[in-house]
């Protein structure tokens, strides 16, 4: 299997889907400049630069998606979506419902986030839970190169609006990507390591840190099941509950801030639906309730690392 | 104007007027909660919509009764929607404010002021890229023109030469604030011109004037000259929302002056030169009757099933 980066996996996904379906278009700030090879292949009509104005970028995608096109928009950094909350949340997320099902919005918004480039809080802010809370929007946040490609392809093909979060820290981290055509289904979590003693759920870069923690704890005889959620909405509740009913313990790890982070929702679901299986507290290991800092040492300290995850696991197990 | 067209325009304007008066009576009687009246803006709606083709797509806003009815929406299904009934155009999920009727080309109605401006560029892009000859028409007010998205929308539509007709219904009021308090200019078309979009201001209370200029605009857009901007200069004769807004904040003299220019009453005088009083009376009676039946239909219609609460969130 070939190894390449999520950055390339994303471009391959877009190329394949544009080849497959003439209705797929791709625009955003500097998209045509950066992806000149796609412009050569698909033309300036389908690959477009836009004014630096997120509201109209996303609004245009929403309007186009309701009338026959399938837009992918790159807003660059996820926090820039705040300029387009109206268009994304009120229109893409609600107008299907408001209209009694008359319209659908097959579009993908891509945005980078997470520590890795020391870009500070206006370019790095893990806001995935905002869009899980908002109705009518799917939320995807892959960790492995192959899933960046497979999930982006599925997102482009889906009939619903998708926010596709790209963890900056993973963008240049190569991974195996199958050569043949494939997609990764939305709404399915993946067990990366099987284990009997405790479940560790994560997404984005902290999946790798969870794996590091699991490998270290294996030496102490603790068998950890690590699950990469990949799609946060729709949530693969079944896989979570199956795992927890086997291991009886759960730790959720995410880079996003703790307060009302998605870990809180997962903890609530497990305590409501699988309380009888739990033999200890559900523990969250998360970023702090602060804006992500720029300084390298502070940025590194923001996302949970291996040691914090190990401490969380021990707390959950009561050891 | 020939008699047939004049009668058609008058019929639509009278229907819109009576429909909104019906809604007002229902609201005052606590039979519906609220709605935003477009009373006084009938000529703008009828003049613009009558100049469009069937394939054209209309985006409107919370003050949409005129656009809906001029396009041929059934008053009974609009009323049912206002009452939150299952027979409404949106199954009761829109209510009075954001009615869309896809089958009539009324798409993506947004009640976030300026929302329609952000969406119309995408609709225009689809129509252009899918090589249709249709255009997108976006109705908004002077309030929306003060939103940042107005400027983003016009700029992009101009740069991409999108087939969009912008219709700014300048009704002088931005919710509870007079336009003069919020802008230095009198005509929003001045702003549009800065984006290199052909833009005109027309008497929005004169249906013939609106129709004639819209025809011209539509021809220009269909000839692939990019977007066009029409400001229909008009007046919101009622408050921001019914029935609670009593317009205490409105200058009485200004209101009286605009009442003298009431588009329905003024146009009726013109139609009377072309058609007999009897013809007009018959037309009016038919509309009153249709509206009575519509109210009955809406009241008798069932509410949505409670399982609708979580339907239509996603395509499944």
Coordinates of C-alpha atoms in Angstrom, one line a residue:
Chain A
X1 CA 0.0 0.0 0.0
X2 CA 1.2 3.5 -0.8
X3 CA 1.9 5.9 2.0
X4 CA 1.1 9.6 1.8
X5 CA -0.2 12.5 3.8
X6 CA -3.8 13.5 4.6
X7 CA -3.0 16.7 2.6
X8 CA -2.6 14.6 -0.5
X9 CA -5.5 12.3 0.5
X10 CA -7.8 15.3 0.5
X11 CA -6.8 16.4 -3.0
X12 CA -7.2 12.8 -4.3
X13 CA -10.6 12.5 -2.8
X14 CA -11.7 15.8 -4.4
X15 CA -10.1 14.8 -7.8
X16 CA -11.9 11.4 -7.8
X17 CA -15.2 12.8 -6.9
X18 CA -15.0 15.6 -9.4
X19 CA -14.2 13.1 -12.1
X20 CA -17.1 10.9 -11.0
X21 CA -19.7 13.7 -10.8
X22 CA -19.8 16.8 -12.9
X23 CA -21.9 18.6 -10.3
X24 CA -19.1 18.7 -7.8
X25 CA -17.4 22.1 -7.6
X26 CA -14.7 23.3 -5.3
X27 CA -14.1 26.9 -4.2
X28 CA -12.6 28.9 -1.4
X29 CA -9.9 31.3 -0.5
X30 CA -7.0 30.6 -2.8
X31 CA -8.4 27.2 -3.9
X32 CA -7.7 27.8 -7.6
X33 CA -4.3 29.3 -6.8
X34 CA -3.2 26.4 -4.6
X35 CA -4.8 23.6 -6.7
X36 CA -3.7 24.8 -10.1
X37 CA -3.4 21.1 -11.2
X38 CA -7.1 20.6 -10.5
X39 CA -7.9 23.8 -12.4
X40 CA -6.0 22.3 -15.4
X41 CA -8.0 19.1 -15.1
X42 CA -11.5 20.5 -14.4
X43 CA -11.4 24.1 -15.5
X44 CA -11.9 27.5 -13.9
X45 CA -15.7 27.1 -13.7
X46 CA -15.5 24.2 -11.3
X47 CA -12.4 25.2 -9.3
X48 CA -12.7 28.8 -8.1
X49 CA -11.0 31.5 -6.1
X50 CA -13.4 33.7 -4.1
X51 CA -13.3 37.0 -2.3
X52 CA -12.0 36.7 1.3
X53 CA -15.5 36.7 2.7
X54 CA -16.6 33.5 4.5
X55 CA -20.3 34.5 4.8
X56 CA -20.8 34.6 1.0
X57 CA -18.5 31.6 0.4
X58 CA -20.6 29.4 2.6
X59 CA -23.9 31.0 1.6
X60 CA -23.1 30.5 -2.1
X61 CA -22.3 26.8 -1.4
X62 CA -25.6 26.5 0.4
X63 CA -27.6 28.1 -2.4
X64 CA -25.8 26.1 -5.0
X65 CA -26.3 22.8 -3.2
X66 CA -30.0 23.3 -3.0
X67 CA -30.2 23.9 -6.8
X68 CA -28.3 21.1 -8.4
X69 CA -24.6 21.5 -7.6
X70 CA -22.5 19.7 -5.0
X71 CA -20.0 22.2 -3.6
X72 CA -16.9 21.6 -1.5
X73 CA -15.7 24.8 0.2
X74 CA -12.4 25.4 1.9
X75 CA -12.6 28.1 4.5
X76 CA -9.0 27.4 5.5
X77 CA -9.1 27.6 9.3
X78 CA -12.1 26.4 11.2
X79 CA -12.6 29.5 13.4
X80 CA -13.2 31.5 10.2
X81 CA -16.6 29.8 10.1
X82 CA -17.8 32.3 12.7
X83 CA -18.2 34.7 9.8
X84 CA -20.5 32.2 8.1
X85 CA -22.4 30.8 11.1
X86 CA -25.6 32.4 9.7
X87 CA -25.3 30.7 6.4
X88 CA -24.1 27.4 7.7
X89 CA -26.3 27.0 10.8
X90 CA -29.4 28.9 9.9
X91 CA -29.6 28.0 6.2
X92 CA -27.7 24.7 5.6
X93 CA -28.7 23.3 9.0
X94 CA -32.3 24.5 9.2
X95 CA -33.9 25.3 5.8
X96 CA -34.6 21.6 5.1
X97 CA -36.6 21.4 8.2
X98 CA -38.2 24.8 8.0
X99 CA -39.4 24.1 4.5
X100 CA -40.9 20.8 5.5
X101 CA -38.3 18.8 3.6
X102 CA -38.4 20.6 0.3
X103 CA -34.7 21.2 0.0
X104 CA -31.5 19.4 0.6
X105 CA -27.9 20.7 1.0
X106 CA -25.3 18.3 -0.3
X107 CA -22.2 20.3 0.5
X108 CA -18.9 20.0 2.4
X109 CA -17.2 22.7 4.4
X110 CA -13.6 22.0 5.2
X111 CA -11.7 23.8 7.9
X112 CA -8.4 23.2 9.6
X113 CA -8.0 23.3 13.4
X114 CA -5.9 21.9 16.3
X115 CA -2.4 22.5 17.6
X116 CA 0.6 22.0 15.4
X117 CA 1.5 25.2 13.6
X118 CA 1.5 27.7 16.6
X119 CA -1.0 29.8 14.8
X120 CA -3.0 30.8 17.9
X121 CA -6.6 30.9 18.8
X122 CA -8.0 32.7 15.7
X123 CA -6.7 29.9 13.5
X124 CA -6.8 27.0 15.9
X125 CA -10.0 26.3 17.8
X126 CA -11.6 22.9 18.0
X127 CA -15.2 23.8 17.7
X128 CA -16.6 20.5 16.5
X129 CA -19.2 20.3 19.4
X130 CA -20.8 23.6 18.2
X131 CA -21.9 21.8 15.0
X132 CA -22.9 18.6 16.7
X133 CA -25.2 20.7 18.9
X134 CA -26.7 22.5 15.9
X135 CA -29.3 20.6 14.0
X136 CA -29.0 19.4 10.5
X137 CA -25.3 19.2 10.1
X138 CA -22.9 16.2 10.0
X139 CA -19.5 16.5 11.6
X140 CA -16.5 14.5 10.5
X141 CA -12.9 14.6 12.0
X142 CA -10.6 11.9 10.7
X143 CA -7.2 10.9 12.1
X144 CA -5.7 8.5 9.5
X145 CA -4.7 9.4 6.0
X146 CA -6.9 6.7 4.5
X147 CA -9.9 7.9 6.3
X148 CA -9.3 11.5 5.3
X149 CA -9.8 10.3 1.8
X150 CA -12.5 7.8 2.4
X151 CA -14.6 10.0 4.6
X152 CA -14.2 13.1 2.4
X153 CA -15.5 11.0 -0.6
X154 CA -18.5 9.9 1.5
X155 CA -19.1 13.4 2.7
X156 CA -19.1 14.7 -0.9
X157 CA -21.6 12.0 -1.9
X158 CA -23.9 12.5 1.1
X159 CA -27.1 14.5 0.7
X160 CA -26.5 16.4 3.9
X161 CA -24.2 19.3 4.8
X162 CA -21.0 18.2 6.4
X163 CA -18.4 20.0 8.4
X164 CA -15.1 18.2 7.6
X165 CA -12.5 19.2 10.3
X166 CA -8.9 18.8 9.4
X167 CA -6.5 18.4 12.3
X168 CA -3.5 20.6 11.4
X169 CA -1.2 18.4 13.4
X170 CA -2.0 15.5 11.1
X171 CA -1.9 17.2 7.7
X172 CA 1.6 16.2 6.9
X173 CA 1.7 12.8 8.7
X174 CA 1.9 10.1 6.1
X175 CA -0.2 7.0 6.4
X176 CA -1.2 4.0 4.3
X177 CA -3.8 4.7 1.6
X178 CA -5.3 1.9 -0.6
X179 CA -4.6 2.3 -4.2
X180 CA -8.0 1.0 -5.4
X181 CA -11.2 3.0 -5.2
X182 CA -12.9 3.0 -1.7
X183 CA -15.0 5.1 0.6
X184 CA -15.2 5.1 4.4
X185 CA -18.8 5.2 5.6
X186 CA -20.0 8.2 7.6
X187 CA -21.3 7.3 11.1
X188 CA -19.0 4.4 11.7
X189 CA -16.4 4.4 14.4
X190 CA -13.3 2.2 14.1
X191 CA -11.6 0.1 16.8
X192 CA -7.9 0.6 16.4
X193 CA -6.7 -1.5 19.3
X194 CA -8.8 -4.2 20.9
X195 CA -8.7 -4.6 24.6
X196 CA -10.7 -5.9 27.5
X197 CA -10.0 -3.6 30.4
X198 CA -11.1 -0.1 29.4
X199 CA -12.3 1.8 26.3
X200 CA -10.5 4.9 25.1
X201 CA -12.6 7.0 22.7
X202 CA -11.0 9.8 20.7
X203 CA -10.8 11.6 17.3
X204 CA -8.2 13.7 15.4
X205 CA -4.7 13.8 16.7
X206 CA -5.4 12.6 20.2
X207 CA -6.2 9.2 18.7
X208 CA -2.5 8.7 18.3
X209 CA -1.8 9.8 21.8
X210 CA -4.4 7.4 23.1
X211 CA -2.6 4.7 21.2
X212 CA 0.7 5.7 22.8
X213 CA -0.9 5.5 26.2
X214 CA -2.4 2.1 25.4
X215 CA 0.9 0.7 24.3
X216 CA 2.6 1.9 27.5
X217 CA -0.2 0.6 29.8
X218 CA -0.1 -2.7 28.0
X219 CA 3.3 -3.2 29.6
X220 CA 1.6 -2.9 33.0
X221 CA -0.9 -5.5 31.9
X222 CA -3.8 -3.1 31.2
X223 CA -5.5 -4.0 27.9
X224 CA -7.0 -0.9 26.3
X225 CA -9.6 -0.7 23.5
X226 CA -8.9 2.4 21.5
X227 CA -11.7 3.7 19.3
X228 CA -11.3 6.4 16.6
X229 CA -14.8 8.0 16.3
X230 CA -14.0 9.6 12.9
X231 CA -17.6 10.8 12.4
X232 CA -19.0 12.7 15.4
X233 CA -22.4 13.2 13.9
X234 CA -24.1 10.9 13.1
X235 CA -22.6 9.2 16.1
X236 CA -21.9 5.4 16.1
X237 CA -23.5 4.9 19.5
X238 CA -23.8 1.2 19.0
X239 CA -20.0 0.7 18.7
X240 CA -19.5 2.8 21.8
X241 CA -22.0 0.9 23.9
X242 CA -20.8 -2.4 22.6
X243 CA -17.2 -1.6 23.7
X244 CA -18.2 -0.2 27.0
X245 CA -20.4 -3.1 27.8
X246 CA -17.3 -5.3 27.3
X247 CA -14.7 -3.2 29.1
X248 CA -16.9 -1.6 31.7
X249 CA -14.8 1.5 31.8
X250 CA -14.6 4.6 29.6
X251 CA -12.2 7.5 29.0
X252 CA -13.0 10.1 26.3
X253 CA -10.0 12.1 25.0
X254 CA -10.3 15.2 22.9
X255 CA -8.3 18.4 22.2
X256 CA -11.3 20.6 22.4
X257 CA -12.1 22.5 25.6
X258 CA -13.7 20.5 28.4
X259 CA -16.8 22.5 29.1
X260 CA -19.6 21.1 26.9
X261 CA -17.1 19.4 24.8
X262 CA -18.3 16.3 23.0
X263 CA -16.8 14.1 25.7
X264 CA -19.6 15.3 28.0
X265 CA -22.2 14.1 25.6
X266 CA -20.6 10.7 25.2
X267 CA -20.3 10.4 29.0
X268 CA -24.0 11.2 29.3
X269 CA -25.0 8.7 26.6
X270 CA -23.0 5.9 28.3
X271 CA -24.4 6.7 31.7
X272 CA -27.9 6.7 30.4
X273 CA -27.7 3.7 28.1
X274 CA -25.0 1.5 29.7
X275 CA -25.0 2.4 33.4
X276 CA -25.3 -1.2 34.5
X277 CA -22.1 -2.0 32.7
X278 CA -20.0 0.8 34.2
X279 CA -17.7 -0.1 37.0
X280 CA -16.1 3.3 37.4
X281 CA -16.5 6.9 36.5
X282 CA -16.4 8.0 32.9
X283 CA -13.4 10.2 32.7
X284 CA -12.7 13.0 30.3
X285 CA -9.2 14.0 29.3
X286 CA -9.5 17.2 27.3
X287 CA -8.0 20.6 26.5
X288 CA -8.5 23.3 29.0
X289 CA -11.3 25.9 29.0
X290 CA -9.1 28.5 27.4
X291 CA -8.3 29.8 23.9
X292 CA -5.6 27.7 22.3
X293 CA -2.3 29.5 22.7
X294 CA 0.4 30.1 20.2
X295 CA 3.6 29.5 22.0
X296 CA 4.9 26.1 21.1
X297 CA 5.2 24.8 24.7
X298 CA 1.7 26.0 25.6
X299 CA 0.2 24.7 22.4
X300 CA 1.7 21.3 23.1
X301 CA 0.4 21.4 26.6
X302 CA -3.1 22.2 25.4
X303 CA -4.0 18.9 23.8
X304 CA -4.0 15.9 26.1
X305 CA -0.7 14.0 25.9
X306 CA 0.2 10.4 26.7
X307 CA 0.8 11.0 30.4
X308 CA -2.5 12.8 31.0
X309 CA -4.3 10.0 29.2
X310 CA -2.5 7.4 31.3
X311 CA -3.5 9.4 34.5
X312 CA -7.1 9.5 33.2
X313 CA -7.2 5.7 32.6
X314 CA -5.8 5.0 36.1
X315 CA -8.4 7.3 37.6
X316 CA -11.2 5.6 35.6
X317 CA -9.9 2.2 36.7
X318 CA -9.4 3.3 40.3
X319 CA -5.7 2.1 40.3
Chain B
X1 CA -51.5 48.8 -20.4
X2 CA -54.0 46.5 -22.0
X3 CA -57.1 45.6 -20.0
X4 CA -56.4 41.9 -19.5
X5 CA -53.0 42.6 -18.0
X6 CA -54.3 45.4 -15.9
X7 CA -57.1 43.2 -14.5
X8 CA -54.6 40.4 -13.8
X9 CA -52.3 42.8 -11.9
X10 CA -55.2 44.3 -10.0
X11 CA -56.6 40.9 -9.1
X12 CA -53.2 39.9 -7.6
X13 CA -52.7 43.1 -5.8
X14 CA -56.2 43.0 -4.3
X15 CA -55.7 39.3 -3.3
X16 CA -52.5 40.2 -1.5
X17 CA -54.2 43.1 0.2
X18 CA -57.2 41.1 1.3
X19 CA -55.1 38.1 2.3
X20 CA -53.0 40.3 4.7
X21 CA -56.1 42.0 6.0
X22 CA -57.5 38.5 6.7
X23 CA -54.3 37.6 8.5
X24 CA -54.5 40.8 10.6
X25 CA -58.1 40.1 11.6
X26 CA -57.1 36.5 12.6
X27 CA -54.2 37.9 14.6
X28 CA -56.3 40.5 16.3
X29 CA -58.7 37.8 17.2
X30 CA -55.9 35.6 18.6
X31 CA -56.5 32.9 16.0
X32 CA -52.9 33.2 14.7
X33 CA -49.8 34.3 16.7
X34 CA -48.1 36.8 14.4
X35 CA -46.9 37.7 10.9
X36 CA -45.0 40.4 9.1
X37 CA -47.3 42.4 6.8
X38 CA -46.2 43.7 3.4
X39 CA -49.3 46.0 3.2
X40 CA -48.4 48.9 0.9
X41 CA -45.8 46.9 -1.1
X42 CA -48.2 45.0 -3.3
X43 CA -47.2 46.8 -6.5
X44 CA -43.6 45.9 -6.0
X45 CA -44.4 42.2 -5.6
X46 CA -46.8 42.0 -8.5
X47 CA -44.8 44.1 -10.9
X48 CA -41.6 42.1 -10.4
X49 CA -43.1 38.6 -10.2
X50 CA -45.3 39.2 -13.3
X51 CA -42.2 39.9 -15.4
X52 CA -40.6 36.6 -14.6
X53 CA -40.7 33.2 -16.4
X54 CA -41.9 30.0 -14.8
X55 CA -38.3 28.6 -14.5
X56 CA -37.0 31.6 -12.6
X57 CA -36.2 31.1 -9.0
X58 CA -37.4 33.5 -6.3
X59 CA -35.8 34.0 -2.9
X60 CA -37.7 36.0 -0.4
X61 CA -37.9 36.9 3.2
X62 CA -40.3 37.3 6.2
X63 CA -42.4 39.9 4.3
X64 CA -43.3 37.5 1.6
X65 CA -47.1 37.3 1.2
X66 CA -47.0 39.4 -2.0
X67 CA -44.2 37.4 -3.6
X68 CA -45.9 34.1 -2.8
X69 CA -49.4 35.1 -4.0
X70 CA -48.2 36.9 -7.1
X71 CA -46.4 33.7 -8.0
X72 CA -49.6 31.7 -7.7
X73 CA -49.4 30.2 -4.3
X74 CA -52.8 29.1 -3.0
X75 CA -54.0 31.4 -0.2
X76 CA -55.5 28.4 1.6
X77 CA -52.2 26.6 1.8
X78 CA -50.4 29.8 2.8
X79 CA -53.0 30.3 5.5
X80 CA -52.7 26.7 6.7
X81 CA -49.0 27.2 7.0
X82 CA -49.5 30.4 9.0
X83 CA -51.7 28.4 11.3
X84 CA -49.1 25.6 11.6
X85 CA -51.3 23.0 9.9
X86 CA -50.1 19.9 8.1
X87 CA -51.7 21.1 4.8
X88 CA -49.4 24.2 4.8
X89 CA -46.7 24.5 2.1
X90 CA -44.1 23.5 4.7
X91 CA -46.2 21.1 6.7
X92 CA -46.5 23.7 9.4
X93 CA -42.8 23.9 10.1
X94 CA -42.3 27.3 8.7
X95 CA -45.3 29.1 10.1
X96 CA -46.0 32.6 8.9
X97 CA -42.3 33.7 8.4
X98 CA -40.4 31.5 6.1
X99 CA -42.7 29.9 3.6
X100 CA -41.0 28.3 0.6
X101 CA -42.9 26.7 -2.3
X102 CA -40.4 24.7 -4.4
X103 CA -43.0 23.7 -7.0
X104 CA -43.5 27.4 -7.8
X105 CA -39.8 28.2 -7.8
X106 CA -39.9 30.0 -4.4
X107 CA -36.8 28.7 -2.8
X108 CA -34.9 28.9 0.5
X109 CA -37.0 31.6 2.2
X110 CA -34.9 33.0 5.0
X111 CA -36.0 35.3 7.8
X112 CA -32.5 36.1 9.0
X113 CA -32.4 39.6 7.5
X114 CA -30.0 39.3 4.5
X115 CA -30.1 35.5 4.5
X116 CA -31.5 35.4 1.1
X117 CA -28.7 37.6 -0.2
X118 CA -26.1 35.0 0.9
X119 CA -28.0 32.2 -0.8
X120 CA -28.9 33.8 -4.1
X121 CA -25.4 33.8 -5.3
X122 CA -25.3 30.0 -5.1
X123 CA -28.6 29.7 -6.8
X124 CA -27.3 32.0 -9.6
X125 CA -24.2 30.0 -9.9
X126 CA -26.2 26.8 -10.3
X127 CA -28.4 28.3 -13.0
X128 CA -25.4 29.6 -14.8
X129 CA -23.3 26.4 -14.5
X130 CA -26.2 24.1 -15.4
X131 CA -26.7 26.2 -18.5
X132 CA -30.3 27.1 -17.9
X133 CA -31.8 30.3 -19.2
X134 CA -33.4 30.9 -15.9
X135 CA -32.5 33.7 -13.5
X136 CA -32.6 34.0 -9.7
X137 CA -34.5 36.9 -8.1
X138 CA -33.8 38.0 -4.6
X139 CA -36.2 40.2 -2.6
X140 CA -34.9 42.0 0.4
X141 CA -35.4 45.3 2.1
X142 CA -33.4 48.4 3.0
X143 CA -32.7 46.8 6.4
X144 CA -30.9 43.9 4.7
X145 CA -28.9 46.4 2.6
X146 CA -27.2 47.4 5.9
X147 CA -26.0 43.9 6.5
X148 CA -22.4 43.1 5.5
X149 CA -23.7 40.2 3.4
X150 CA -25.5 42.6 1.1
X151 CA -22.1 43.9 0.0
X152 CA -20.5 40.5 -0.2
X153 CA -23.4 39.2 -2.3
X154 CA -23.4 42.1 -4.8
X155 CA -19.6 42.0 -5.1
X156 CA -19.5 38.3 -5.9
X157 CA -22.5 38.3 -8.2
X158 CA -20.8 41.1 -10.2
X159 CA -17.4 39.5 -10.3
X160 CA -18.9 36.1 -11.4
X161 CA -21.5 37.8 -13.7
X162 CA -24.3 35.7 -12.1
X163 CA -27.8 35.8 -13.5
X164 CA -29.4 37.5 -10.5
X165 CA -32.0 40.2 -10.2
X166 CA -31.7 42.0 -6.9
X167 CA -34.9 43.6 -5.8
X168 CA -34.5 45.9 -2.9
X169 CA -38.0 46.8 -1.6
X170 CA -37.0 50.0 0.2
X171 CA -40.0 50.3 2.5
X172 CA -38.2 52.9 4.6
X173 CA -38.4 50.8 7.8
X174 CA -35.8 48.4 9.3
X175 CA -37.9 46.7 11.9
X176 CA -38.5 49.5 14.3
X177 CA -36.0 52.0 13.0
X178 CA -36.5 54.5 10.1
X179 CA -34.0 54.1 7.2
X180 CA -33.0 57.7 7.6
X181 CA -31.4 56.9 11.0
X182 CA -29.2 54.2 9.5
X183 CA -27.9 55.3 6.2
X184 CA -26.5 58.5 4.5
X185 CA -28.1 57.8 1.1
X186 CA -31.7 57.9 -0.1
X187 CA -31.4 55.3 -2.8
X188 CA -29.8 51.9 -2.2
X189 CA -29.3 51.6 -5.9
X190 CA -26.4 54.0 -5.4
X191 CA -24.6 51.3 -3.4
X192 CA -25.3 48.7 -6.1
X193 CA -23.8 50.9 -8.8
X194 CA -20.5 50.9 -6.9
X195 CA -20.3 47.1 -7.6
X196 CA -20.6 47.8 -11.3
X197 CA -24.1 46.4 -11.4
X198 CA -26.7 48.3 -13.5
X199 CA -29.1 49.7 -10.9
X200 CA -32.2 51.8 -10.9
X201 CA -34.7 53.1 -8.4
X202 CA -38.3 52.9 -9.5
X203 CA -41.6 54.1 -8.0
X204 CA -42.4 50.9 -6.0
X205 CA -46.0 51.9 -5.7
X206 CA -46.6 52.0 -9.4
X207 CA -47.1 48.4 -10.7
X208 CA -46.8 49.3 -14.3
X209 CA -43.5 51.1 -13.7
X210 CA -42.2 48.2 -11.7
X211 CA -43.3 45.7 -14.3
X212 CA -41.8 47.6 -17.2
X213 CA -38.4 48.1 -15.5
X214 CA -38.3 44.5 -14.4
X215 CA -38.9 43.3 -17.9
X216 CA -35.9 45.4 -19.0
X217 CA -33.8 44.0 -16.2
X218 CA -34.7 40.4 -16.9
X219 CA -33.9 40.8 -20.6
X220 CA -30.5 42.2 -19.7
X221 CA -29.8 39.3 -17.3
X222 CA -31.0 36.7 -19.8
X223 CA -28.7 38.2 -22.4
X224 CA -25.8 37.2 -20.1
X225 CA -25.0 40.6 -18.9
X226 CA -24.7 39.6 -15.3
X227 CA -26.8 40.8 -12.4
X228 CA -29.2 43.8 -12.3
X229 CA -30.4 45.8 -9.4
X230 CA -33.9 47.3 -9.0
X231 CA -34.8 49.3 -5.9
X232 CA -38.6 49.6 -5.6
X233 CA -39.1 52.7 -3.5
X234 CA -42.2 52.1 -1.4
X235 CA -43.5 52.2 2.2
X236 CA -44.5 49.7 4.8
X237 CA -47.9 50.9 5.8
X238 CA -48.2 48.7 8.8
X239 CA -45.8 48.0 11.8
X240 CA -43.0 45.6 11.8
X241 CA -45.1 42.7 13.1
X242 CA -48.8 42.1 13.6
X243 CA -50.8 42.6 15.7
X244 CA -48.7 44.0 18.5
X245 CA -46.9 46.8 16.7
X246 CA -49.1 49.9 16.9
X247 CA -46.7 52.2 15.0
X248 CA -46.5 54.7 17.8
X249 CA -43.0 55.5 16.6
X250 CA -44.1 56.4 13.1
X251 CA -44.3 60.0 11.9
X252 CA -48.1 60.5 11.3
X253 CA -47.6 63.0 8.5
X254 CA -45.2 60.7 6.6
X255 CA -47.6 57.8 7.0
X256 CA -50.5 59.9 5.8
X257 CA -48.6 61.0 2.7
X258 CA -47.8 57.4 1.8
X259 CA -51.3 56.3 2.4
X260 CA -52.3 58.8 -0.3
X261 CA -50.0 56.8 -2.6
X262 CA -51.6 53.4 -1.6
X263 CA -50.7 51.2 -4.6
X264 CA -53.9 49.2 -4.6
X265 CA -56.2 52.1 -4.4
X266 CA -54.3 54.2 -6.9
X267 CA -54.1 51.3 -9.4
X268 CA -57.8 50.6 -9.1
X269 CA -58.5 54.1 -10.4
X270 CA -56.4 53.3 -13.5
X271 CA -58.1 50.0 -14.0
X272 CA -61.5 51.7 -13.8
X273 CA -60.6 53.5 -17.0
X274 CA -60.2 50.1 -18.7
X275 CA -62.8 47.9 -17.1
X276 CA -66.3 48.5 -15.8
X277 CA -67.0 48.9 -12.0
X278 CA -69.1 45.8 -12.2
X279 CA -66.2 43.7 -13.6
X280 CA -64.0 44.9 -10.8
X281 CA -66.6 44.3 -8.2
X282 CA -67.1 40.8 -9.4
X283 CA -63.4 40.1 -9.3
X284 CA -63.2 41.5 -5.7
X285 CA -66.1 39.5 -4.6
X286 CA -64.5 36.3 -5.9
X287 CA -61.4 37.0 -4.0
X288 CA -63.2 37.7 -0.8
X289 CA -65.1 34.5 -1.2
X290 CA -61.9 32.5 -2.0
X291 CA -60.3 33.9 1.2
X292 CA -63.3 32.9 3.3
X293 CA -63.0 29.4 1.9
X294 CA -59.2 29.5 2.6
X295 CA -59.8 30.5 6.2
X296 CA -62.2 27.6 6.6
X297 CA -59.8 25.2 4.9
X298 CA -57.0 26.3 7.2
X299 CA -59.0 26.1 10.3
X300 CA -60.4 22.7 9.4
X301 CA -57.0 21.3 8.5
X302 CA -55.3 18.9 10.9
X303 CA -52.2 19.9 12.8
X304 CA -49.1 17.9 11.9
X305 CA -48.5 14.5 13.6
X306 CA -46.2 14.8 16.5
X307 CA -43.7 12.4 14.8
X308 CA -43.1 15.3 12.4
X309 CA -41.1 16.9 15.3
X310 CA -37.9 15.1 14.3
X311 CA -38.6 14.5 10.6
X312 CA -36.9 16.5 7.8
X313 CA -33.8 17.3 9.9
X314 CA -31.6 15.2 7.6
X315 CA -32.0 13.5 4.3
X316 CA -32.1 9.8 5.4

